[in-house]
PDB file of C-alpha atoms and ligand atoms in Angstrom:
ATOM      1  CA  MET A 212     -80.564  49.440  40.451  1.00  0.00           C
ATOM      2  CA  LYS A 213     -79.461  46.906  37.905  1.00  0.00           C
ATOM      3  CA  GLY A 214     -77.454  43.777  38.315  1.00  0.00           C
ATOM      4  CA  SER A 215     -75.952  41.461  35.833  1.00  0.00           C
ATOM      5  CA  TYR A 216     -74.060  38.266  35.720  1.00  0.00           C
ATOM      6  CA  ILE A 217     -72.054  36.413  33.205  1.00  0.00           C
ATOM      7  CA  ILE A 218     -71.998  32.693  32.895  1.00  0.00           C
ATOM      8  CA  SER A 219     -69.690  30.710  30.732  1.00  0.00           C
ATOM      9  CA  ASP A 220     -69.290  26.987  30.642  1.00  0.00           C
ATOM     10  CA  ARG A 221     -65.994  27.502  32.395  1.00  0.00           C
ATOM     11  CA  PHE A 222     -66.962  30.246  34.750  1.00  0.00           C
ATOM     12  CA  LEU A 223     -69.751  32.396  35.971  1.00  0.00           C
ATOM     13  CA  LEU A 224     -69.213  35.973  36.838  1.00  0.00           C
ATOM     14  CA  CYS A 225     -71.904  37.673  38.799  1.00  0.00           C
ATOM     15  CA  CYS A 226     -71.993  41.408  39.200  1.00  0.00           C
ATOM     16  CA  HIS A 227     -74.761  43.265  40.961  1.00  0.00           C
ATOM     17  CA  ALA A 228     -74.220  46.959  40.412  1.00  0.00           C
ATOM     18  CA  PRO A 229     -73.532  49.242  42.142  1.00  0.00           C
ATOM     19  CA  SER A 230     -72.170  47.160  44.975  1.00  0.00           C
ATOM     20  CA  PHE A 231     -70.383  44.932  42.490  1.00  0.00           C
ATOM     21  CA  SER A 232     -71.382  41.673  43.979  1.00  0.00           C
ATOM     22  CA  LEU A 233     -69.209  39.219  42.218  1.00  0.00           C
ATOM     23  CA  SER A 234     -69.620  35.551  41.673  1.00  0.00           C
ATOM     24  CA  LEU A 235     -67.507  33.194  39.717  1.00  0.00           C
ATOM     25  CA  LEU A 236     -68.602  29.780  38.735  1.00  0.00           C
ATOM     26  CA  ARG A 237     -66.383  27.167  37.274  1.00  0.00           C
ATOM     27  CA  LEU A 238     -67.904  24.025  35.884  1.00  0.00           C
ATOM     28  CA  ARG A 239     -65.605  21.120  35.426  1.00  0.00           C
ATOM     29  CA  GLY A 240     -65.578  18.620  32.653  1.00  0.00           C
ATOM     30  CA  VAL A 241     -67.425  20.752  30.127  1.00  0.00           C
ATOM     31  CA  ASP A 242     -65.848  21.111  26.737  1.00  0.00           C
ATOM     32  CA  PRO A 243     -66.819  24.534  25.393  1.00  0.00           C
ATOM     33  CA  ARG A 244     -66.251  23.357  21.835  1.00  0.00           C
ATOM     34  CA  SER A 245     -68.909  20.704  22.177  1.00  0.00           C
ATOM     35  CA  ARG A 246     -71.676  23.224  22.787  1.00  0.00           C
ATOM     36  CA  LYS A 247     -73.813  24.976  20.235  1.00  0.00           C
ATOM     37  CA  ASN A 248     -72.496  28.436  19.350  1.00  0.00           C
ATOM     38  CA  PRO A 249     -70.339  28.850  22.418  1.00  0.00           C
ATOM     39  CA  ILE A 250     -68.752  32.197  23.076  1.00  0.00           C
ATOM     40  CA  PRO A 251     -65.064  31.507  23.580  1.00  0.00           C
ATOM     41  CA  LEU A 252     -63.919  32.091  27.091  1.00  0.00           C
ATOM     42  CA  SER A 253     -61.399  34.596  25.821  1.00  0.00           C
ATOM     43  CA  ARG A 254     -64.310  36.776  24.702  1.00  0.00           C
ATOM     44  CA  LEU A 255     -65.776  36.820  28.170  1.00  0.00           C
ATOM     45  CA  ALA A 256     -62.518  37.707  29.820  1.00  0.00           C
ATOM     46  CA  PRO A 257     -62.787  41.437  29.082  1.00  0.00           C
ATOM     47  CA  ILE A 258     -66.106  41.549  30.886  1.00  0.00           C
ATOM     48  CA  TYR A 259     -64.570  39.782  33.817  1.00  0.00           C
ATOM     49  CA  TYR A 260     -61.904  42.459  33.777  1.00  0.00           C
ATOM     50  CA  SER A 261     -64.552  45.168  33.583  1.00  0.00           C
ATOM     51  CA  VAL A 262     -65.991  44.024  36.869  1.00  0.00           C
ATOM     52  CA  MET A 263     -62.637  43.492  38.461  1.00  0.00           C
ATOM     53  CA  ALA A 264     -61.521  46.937  37.330  1.00  0.00           C
ATOM     54  CA  ARG A 265     -64.143  48.477  39.555  1.00  0.00           C
ATOM     55  CA  VAL A 266     -63.162  46.534  42.605  1.00  0.00           C
ATOM     56  CA  ALA A 267     -59.415  46.274  42.067  1.00  0.00           C
ATOM     57  CA  GLN A 268     -56.743  48.591  43.330  1.00  0.00           C
ATOM     58  CA  GLU A 269     -54.920  50.740  40.836  1.00  0.00           C
ATOM     59  CA  GLY A 270     -51.807  49.044  39.576  1.00  0.00           C
ATOM     60  CA  SER A 271     -53.212  45.558  39.897  1.00  0.00           C
ATOM     61  CA  GLN A 272     -53.769  43.480  36.795  1.00  0.00           C
ATOM     62  CA  TYR A 273     -57.454  44.386  36.936  1.00  0.00           C
ATOM     63  CA  ASP A 274     -57.069  48.140  37.129  1.00  0.00           C
ATOM     64  CA  ALA A 275     -58.822  50.605  34.831  1.00  0.00           C
ATOM     65  CA  ARG A 276     -56.046  50.754  32.248  1.00  0.00           C
ATOM     66  CA  HIS A 277     -56.054  47.016  31.893  1.00  0.00           C
ATOM     67  CA  TYR A 278     -59.820  47.139  31.592  1.00  0.00           C
ATOM     68  CA  ASP A 279     -59.682  49.777  28.836  1.00  0.00           C
ATOM     69  CA  SER A 280     -57.257  47.740  26.814  1.00  0.00           C
ATOM     70  CA  LYS A 281     -59.346  44.588  27.189  1.00  0.00           C
ATOM     71  CA  MET A 282     -62.520  46.469  26.262  1.00  0.00           C
ATOM     72  CA  ASN A 283     -60.823  47.814  23.130  1.00  0.00           C
ATOM     73  CA  ASP A 284     -59.927  44.250  22.150  1.00  0.00           C
ATOM     74  CA  LEU A 285     -63.522  43.242  22.681  1.00  0.00           C
ATOM     75  CA  LEU A 286     -65.047  46.101  20.704  1.00  0.00           C
ATOM     76  CA  ALA A 287     -62.607  45.508  17.868  1.00  0.00           C
ATOM     77  CA  ASP A 288     -64.304  42.158  17.392  1.00  0.00           C
ATOM     78  CA  GLY A 289     -67.548  43.923  16.456  1.00  0.00           C
ATOM     79  CA  ASP A 290     -71.050  42.594  16.877  1.00  0.00           C
ATOM     80  CA  GLU A 291     -70.082  38.993  16.528  1.00  0.00           C
ATOM     81  CA  PHE A 292     -69.646  38.802  20.269  1.00  0.00           C
ATOM     82  CA  PHE A 293     -73.208  39.747  21.032  1.00  0.00           C
ATOM     83  CA  THR A 294     -75.992  37.362  20.219  1.00  0.00           C
ATOM     84  CA  SER A 295     -79.461  37.327  21.683  1.00  0.00           C
ATOM     85  CA  TYR A 296     -81.457  34.477  23.081  1.00  0.00           C
ATOM     86  CA  ASP A 297     -85.129  35.218  22.919  1.00  0.00           C
ATOM     87  CA  GLU A 298     -86.785  32.001  24.028  1.00  0.00           C
ATOM     88  CA  VAL A 299     -89.113  32.505  26.964  1.00  0.00           C
ATOM     89  CA  TYR A 300     -90.379  29.718  29.230  1.00  0.00           C
ATOM     90  CA  ASP A 301     -93.247  30.990  31.307  1.00  0.00           C
ATOM     91  CA  ILE A 302     -93.502  27.908  33.513  1.00  0.00           C
ATOM     92  CA  PHE A 303     -90.732  25.975  35.271  1.00  0.00           C
ATOM     93  CA  ASP A 304     -92.172  22.690  33.998  1.00  0.00           C
ATOM     94  CA  ALA A 305     -91.371  23.646  30.403  1.00  0.00           C
ATOM     95  CA  MET A 306     -87.653  24.174  31.056  1.00  0.00           C
ATOM     96  CA  GLY A 307     -86.653  20.521  30.930  1.00  0.00           C
ATOM     97  CA  LEU A 308     -85.292  20.624  34.471  1.00  0.00           C
ATOM     98  CA  GLN A 309     -84.651  17.504  36.523  1.00  0.00           C
ATOM     99  CA  GLU A 310     -87.667  16.446  38.530  1.00  0.00           C
ATOM    100  CA  ASN A 311     -85.889  16.817  41.854  1.00  0.00           C
ATOM    101  CA  LEU A 312     -84.780  20.306  40.948  1.00  0.00           C
ATOM    102  CA  LEU A 313     -88.367  21.210  40.087  1.00  0.00           C
ATOM    103  CA  ARG A 314     -89.478  19.800  43.416  1.00  0.00           C
ATOM    104  CA  GLY A 315     -86.895  21.989  45.148  1.00  0.00           C
ATOM    105  CA  ILE A 316     -88.030  25.062  43.245  1.00  0.00           C
ATOM    106  CA  TYR A 317     -91.687  24.512  44.084  1.00  0.00           C
ATOM    107  CA  ALA A 318     -90.933  23.551  47.681  1.00  0.00           C
ATOM    108  CA  TYR A 319     -89.029  26.845  48.015  1.00  0.00           C
ATOM    109  CA  GLY A 320     -92.307  28.577  47.176  1.00  0.00           C
ATOM    110  CA  PHE A 321     -91.708  29.608  43.579  1.00  0.00           C
ATOM    111  CA  GLU A 322     -94.785  28.987  41.447  1.00  0.00           C
ATOM    112  CA  LYS A 323     -93.949  30.926  38.325  1.00  0.00           C
ATOM    113  CA  PRO A 324     -90.531  31.952  37.006  1.00  0.00           C
ATOM    114  CA  SER A 325     -89.667  35.638  37.119  1.00  0.00           C
ATOM    115  CA  ALA A 326     -88.813  37.427  33.865  1.00  0.00           C
ATOM    116  CA  ILE A 327     -85.083  36.760  34.180  1.00  0.00           C
ATOM    117  CA  GLN A 328     -85.735  33.145  35.136  1.00  0.00           C
ATOM    118  CA  GLN A 329     -88.025  32.692  32.119  1.00  0.00           C
ATOM    119  CA  ARG A 330     -85.161  33.741  29.873  1.00  0.00           C
ATOM    120  CA  GLY A 331     -82.048  32.885  31.833  1.00  0.00           C
ATOM    121  CA  ILE A 332     -82.258  29.355  33.172  1.00  0.00           C
ATOM    122  CA  VAL A 333     -82.515  27.391  29.937  1.00  0.00           C
ATOM    123  CA  PRO A 334     -79.566  28.908  28.034  1.00  0.00           C
ATOM    124  CA  PHE A 335     -77.413  28.388  31.091  1.00  0.00           C
ATOM    125  CA  CYS A 336     -78.531  24.757  31.316  1.00  0.00           C
ATOM    126  CA  ASN A 337     -77.794  24.334  27.621  1.00  0.00           C
ATOM    127  CA  GLY A 338     -74.201  25.344  28.191  1.00  0.00           C
ATOM    128  CA  PHE A 339     -74.302  28.723  26.532  1.00  0.00           C
ATOM    129  CA  ASP A 340     -72.037  31.472  27.734  1.00  0.00           C
ATOM    130  CA  VAL A 341     -74.499  34.076  28.909  1.00  0.00           C
ATOM    131  CA  ILE A 342     -74.549  37.627  30.148  1.00  0.00           C
ATOM    132  CA  GLN A 343     -77.788  38.543  31.846  1.00  0.00           C
ATOM    133  CA  GLN A 344     -78.922  41.733  33.428  1.00  0.00           C
ATOM    134  CA  ALA A 345     -81.994  42.471  35.507  1.00  0.00           C
ATOM    135  CA  GLN A 346     -83.190  44.780  38.257  1.00  0.00           C
ATOM    136  CA  SER A 347     -82.175  44.013  41.791  1.00  0.00           C
ATOM    137  CA  GLY A 348     -84.443  41.499  43.518  1.00  0.00           C
ATOM    138  CA  THR A 349     -85.798  39.958  40.341  1.00  0.00           C
ATOM    139  CA  GLY A 350     -84.501  36.431  40.898  1.00  0.00           C
ATOM    140  CA  LYS A 351     -81.031  36.310  39.366  1.00  0.00           C
ATOM    141  CA  THR A 352     -79.657  34.263  42.246  1.00  0.00           C
ATOM    142  CA  ALA A 353     -82.209  31.517  41.724  1.00  0.00           C
ATOM    143  CA  THR A 354     -81.514  31.708  37.995  1.00  0.00           C
ATOM    144  CA  PHE A 355     -77.863  30.808  38.224  1.00  0.00           C
ATOM    145  CA  CYS A 356     -78.396  28.449  41.170  1.00  0.00           C
ATOM    146  CA  SER A 357     -80.934  26.492  39.100  1.00  0.00           C
ATOM    147  CA  GLY A 358     -78.540  26.465  36.159  1.00  0.00           C
ATOM    148  CA  ILE A 359     -75.746  25.070  38.313  1.00  0.00           C
ATOM    149  CA  LEU A 360     -77.949  22.509  40.033  1.00  0.00           C
ATOM    150  CA  GLN A 361     -79.245  21.226  36.728  1.00  0.00           C
ATOM    151  CA  GLN A 362     -75.740  20.571  35.416  1.00  0.00           C
ATOM    152  CA  LEU A 363     -74.026  18.917  38.366  1.00  0.00           C
ATOM    153  CA  ASN A 364     -73.100  15.261  38.313  1.00  0.00           C
ATOM    154  CA  TYR A 365     -74.456  14.063  41.635  1.00  0.00           C
ATOM    155  CA  ASN A 366     -72.642  10.741  41.421  1.00  0.00           C
ATOM    156  CA  LEU A 367     -69.398  12.637  41.657  1.00  0.00           C
ATOM    157  CA  VAL A 368     -68.892  14.152  45.078  1.00  0.00           C
ATOM    158  CA  GLN A 369     -66.287  16.709  44.151  1.00  0.00           C
ATOM    159  CA  CYS A 370     -66.344  20.423  43.537  1.00  0.00           C
ATOM    160  CA  GLN A 371     -67.850  21.085  40.127  1.00  0.00           C
ATOM    161  CA  ALA A 372     -68.937  24.670  40.581  1.00  0.00           C
ATOM    162  CA  LEU A 373     -67.430  27.646  42.317  1.00  0.00           C
ATOM    163  CA  VAL A 374     -69.448  30.790  43.006  1.00  0.00           C
ATOM    164  CA  LEU A 375     -67.444  33.776  44.178  1.00  0.00           C
ATOM    165  CA  ALA A 376     -69.145  36.614  46.008  1.00  0.00           C
ATOM    166  CA  PRO A 377     -67.611  39.841  47.300  1.00  0.00           C
ATOM    167  CA  THR A 378     -69.037  39.661  50.797  1.00  0.00           C
ATOM    168  CA  ARG A 379     -69.533  36.934  53.379  1.00  0.00           C
ATOM    169  CA  GLU A 380     -73.194  37.774  53.703  1.00  0.00           C
ATOM    170  CA  LEU A 381     -73.839  37.447  50.000  1.00  0.00           C
ATOM    171  CA  ALA A 382     -71.922  34.160  49.811  1.00  0.00           C
ATOM    172  CA  GLN A 383     -73.959  32.785  52.693  1.00  0.00           C
ATOM    173  CA  GLN A 384     -77.183  33.987  51.115  1.00  0.00           C
ATOM    174  CA  ILE A 385     -76.319  32.292  47.810  1.00  0.00           C
ATOM    175  CA  GLU A 386     -75.386  29.101  49.661  1.00  0.00           C
ATOM    176  CA  LYS A 387     -78.789  29.084  51.354  1.00  0.00           C
ATOM    177  CA  VAL A 388     -80.653  29.441  48.065  1.00  0.00           C
ATOM    178  CA  MET A 389     -78.497  26.770  46.408  1.00  0.00           C
ATOM    179  CA  ARG A 390     -79.041  24.397  49.317  1.00  0.00           C
ATOM    180  CA  ALA A 391     -82.784  24.977  49.382  1.00  0.00           C
ATOM    181  CA  LEU A 392     -83.342  24.606  45.649  1.00  0.00           C
ATOM    182  CA  GLY A 393     -81.086  21.545  45.595  1.00  0.00           C
ATOM    183  CA  ASP A 394     -82.644  19.930  48.654  1.00  0.00           C
ATOM    184  CA  TYR A 395     -84.208  17.015  46.758  1.00  0.00           C
ATOM    185  CA  LEU A 396     -81.051  16.564  44.696  1.00  0.00           C
ATOM    186  CA  GLU A 397     -79.111  16.198  47.941  1.00  0.00           C
ATOM    187  CA  VAL A 398     -76.606  18.721  46.745  1.00  0.00           C
ATOM    188  CA  LYS A 399     -73.599  19.282  48.949  1.00  0.00           C
ATOM    189  CA  VAL A 400     -72.861  22.999  49.146  1.00  0.00           C
ATOM    190  CA  HIS A 401     -70.369  24.758  51.321  1.00  0.00           C
ATOM    191  CA  ALA A 402     -69.854  28.459  51.949  1.00  0.00           C
ATOM    192  CA  CYS A 403     -66.155  29.229  52.387  1.00  0.00           C
ATOM    193  CA  VAL A 404     -65.993  32.655  53.935  1.00  0.00           C
ATOM    194  CA  GLY A 405     -63.745  34.633  56.212  1.00  0.00           C
ATOM    195  CA  GLY A 406     -64.401  34.729  59.939  1.00  0.00           C
ATOM    196  CA  THR A 407     -64.658  30.956  60.223  1.00  0.00           C
ATOM    197  CA  SER A 408     -62.071  28.243  60.763  1.00  0.00           C
ATOM    198  CA  VAL A 409     -59.872  27.636  57.710  1.00  0.00           C
ATOM    199  CA  ARG A 410     -59.144  24.107  58.936  1.00  0.00           C
ATOM    200  CA  GLU A 411     -62.829  23.339  59.151  1.00  0.00           C
ATOM    201  CA  ASP A 412     -63.308  24.628  55.594  1.00  0.00           C
ATOM    202  CA  GLN A 413     -60.445  22.457  54.404  1.00  0.00           C
ATOM    203  CA  ARG A 414     -61.887  19.445  56.209  1.00  0.00           C
ATOM    204  CA  ILE A 415     -65.297  19.941  54.610  1.00  0.00           C
ATOM    205  CA  LEU A 416     -63.814  20.489  51.157  1.00  0.00           C
ATOM    206  CA  GLN A 417     -61.701  17.366  51.475  1.00  0.00           C
ATOM    207  CA  SER A 418     -64.716  15.361  52.531  1.00  0.00           C
ATOM    208  CA  GLY A 419     -66.326  16.353  49.207  1.00  0.00           C
ATOM    209  CA  VAL A 420     -68.874  18.926  48.087  1.00  0.00           C
ATOM    210  CA  HIS A 421     -70.532  19.623  44.741  1.00  0.00           C
ATOM    211  CA  VAL A 422     -70.575  23.408  44.958  1.00  0.00           C
ATOM    212  CA  VAL A 423     -68.466  25.940  46.808  1.00  0.00           C
ATOM    213  CA  VAL A 424     -69.704  29.465  47.385  1.00  0.00           C
ATOM    214  CA  SER A 425     -66.910  31.672  48.584  1.00  0.00           C
ATOM    215  CA  THR A 426     -65.394  35.065  49.005  1.00  0.00           C
ATOM    216  CA  PRO A 427     -62.174  35.528  46.995  1.00  0.00           C
ATOM    217  CA  GLY A 428     -59.840  35.797  50.011  1.00  0.00           C
ATOM    218  CA  ARG A 429     -60.950  32.590  51.667  1.00  0.00           C
ATOM    219  CA  VAL A 430     -61.056  30.551  48.502  1.00  0.00           C
ATOM    220  CA  SER A 431     -57.464  31.446  47.721  1.00  0.00           C
ATOM    221  CA  ILE A 432     -56.400  30.124  51.138  1.00  0.00           C
ATOM    222  CA  CYS A 433     -58.384  26.905  50.883  1.00  0.00           C
TER     223      CYS A 433
HETATM  224  N1  ATP B 140     -89.915  32.780  40.735  1.00  0.00           N
HETATM  225  C1  ATP B 140     -90.032  33.359  41.923  1.00  0.00           C
HETATM  226  N2  ATP B 140     -91.202  33.346  42.576  1.00  0.00           N
HETATM  227  C2  ATP B 140     -91.325  33.934  43.792  1.00  0.00           C
HETATM  228  N3  ATP B 140     -90.320  34.542  44.451  1.00  0.00           N
HETATM  229  C3  ATP B 140     -89.126  34.588  43.836  1.00  0.00           C
HETATM  230  C4  ATP B 140     -88.902  33.998  42.549  1.00  0.00           C
HETATM  231  N4  ATP B 140     -87.613  34.179  42.212  1.00  0.00           N
HETATM  232  C5  ATP B 140     -87.041  34.845  43.218  1.00  0.00           C
HETATM  233  N5  ATP B 140     -87.943  35.098  44.195  1.00  0.00           N
HETATM  234  C6  ATP B 140     -87.693  35.807  45.460  1.00  0.00           C
HETATM  235  O1  ATP B 140     -87.417  37.156  45.140  1.00  0.00           O
HETATM  236  C7  ATP B 140     -86.459  37.679  46.046  1.00  0.00           C
HETATM  237  C8  ATP B 140     -85.298  38.293  45.275  1.00  0.00           C
HETATM  238  O2  ATP B 140     -84.620  37.262  44.536  1.00  0.00           O
HETATM  239  P1  ATP B 140     -83.034  37.258  44.338  1.00  0.00           P
HETATM  240  O3  ATP B 140     -82.339  37.627  45.598  1.00  0.00           O
HETATM  241  O4  ATP B 140     -82.696  35.981  43.666  1.00  0.00           O
HETATM  242  O5  ATP B 140     -82.885  38.440  43.301  1.00  0.00           O
HETATM  243  P2  ATP B 140     -81.551  39.003  42.660  1.00  0.00           P
HETATM  244  O6  ATP B 140     -81.960  39.473  41.312  1.00  0.00           O
HETATM  245  O7  ATP B 140     -80.467  37.999  42.760  1.00  0.00           O
HETATM  246  O8  ATP B 140     -81.293  40.221  43.609  1.00  0.00           O
HETATM  247  P3  ATP B 140     -79.948  41.114  43.805  1.00  0.00           P
HETATM  248  O9  ATP B 140     -79.661  41.765  42.496  1.00  0.00           O
HETATM  249  O10 ATP B 140     -80.361  42.090  44.863  1.00  0.00           O
HETATM  250  O11 ATP B 140     -78.897  40.153  44.281  1.00  0.00           O
HETATM  251  C9  ATP B 140     -86.037  36.540  46.951  1.00  0.00           C
HETATM  252  O12 ATP B 140     -86.768  36.631  48.160  1.00  0.00           O
HETATM  253  C10 ATP B 140     -86.462  35.315  46.194  1.00  0.00           C
HETATM  254  O13 ATP B 140     -86.757  34.227  47.057  1.00  0.00           O
END
C-alpha cells in the first residue's frame, strides 16, 4: 500500500491510499514567491482535486469530471511541473533542524531517519512545494510533522498550520506525533474532531494554538 502527501508553502495535502487519508496544512505568512523554485499553488490544485475527487460525491466541485478537467490542465503544462529533489540526509543532525526539535525527535525514540524522512524533511523545511510518496508505515507522518514544527514561529501563539485528516482517529494520531516531536519546542497543538464539544474547541482555539489537526467537518464549524 502506498501513501503520498503534498506540501506547499500554503497548504499540505496528505493522501494515504487507498483509504485516502487527507491532510491539509496551511502555513501563514510565507510568501511563495520568496522561495527558491516554488511550484505555484495553482499547479498543486489539480492534485488536491485528484484526492478530493475520490472522496467527494458526484456533482460536487471535486467530482471526477472536475478532476479530469483539472488533470488535463496540469498535463498540458508538460514536464515543467515535475522536478526532483535528490538530496539525502542520512542523519537527523545533518538536516539543520532546531535543537529542540532534534531533542523531541530523539526523545520520541527515532535514532535514524527513515528513507522518506531522509529525503522529505529538508525540502519541506526549505519551503518547497513537495509531493512525496512512500509505503504505508514508513514515517510520512513524522516527516510532515517535523517540517511543520521546524517552520513555526513559537513567539506567535496563533494558528500557523492546519492539518486536515479524513477520520477522527487519524487526526488524533497526527496530533499525538506532533505534540511528542514538538515537546521541547512547547508547541501548542489541538485536535479538532467530531464527537467532542464544539464550544470547547472554540475556547481552545481562541486561547491560541500553533497547529490545528482536524477533520474537515469540525474545522468548518470552528
Ligand atoms: N525514523 C524513525 N525511526 C524509528 N521509528 C520510526 C521512524 N519514523 C517513524 N517511525 C515509526 O514508524 C511507525 C510508522 O510511522 P508513520 O505512522 O509516521 O508512517 P506513515 O508513513 O505516516 O504511515 P501511514 O501511511 O500508514 O499513515 C510509527 O510507529 C512511527 O513511530
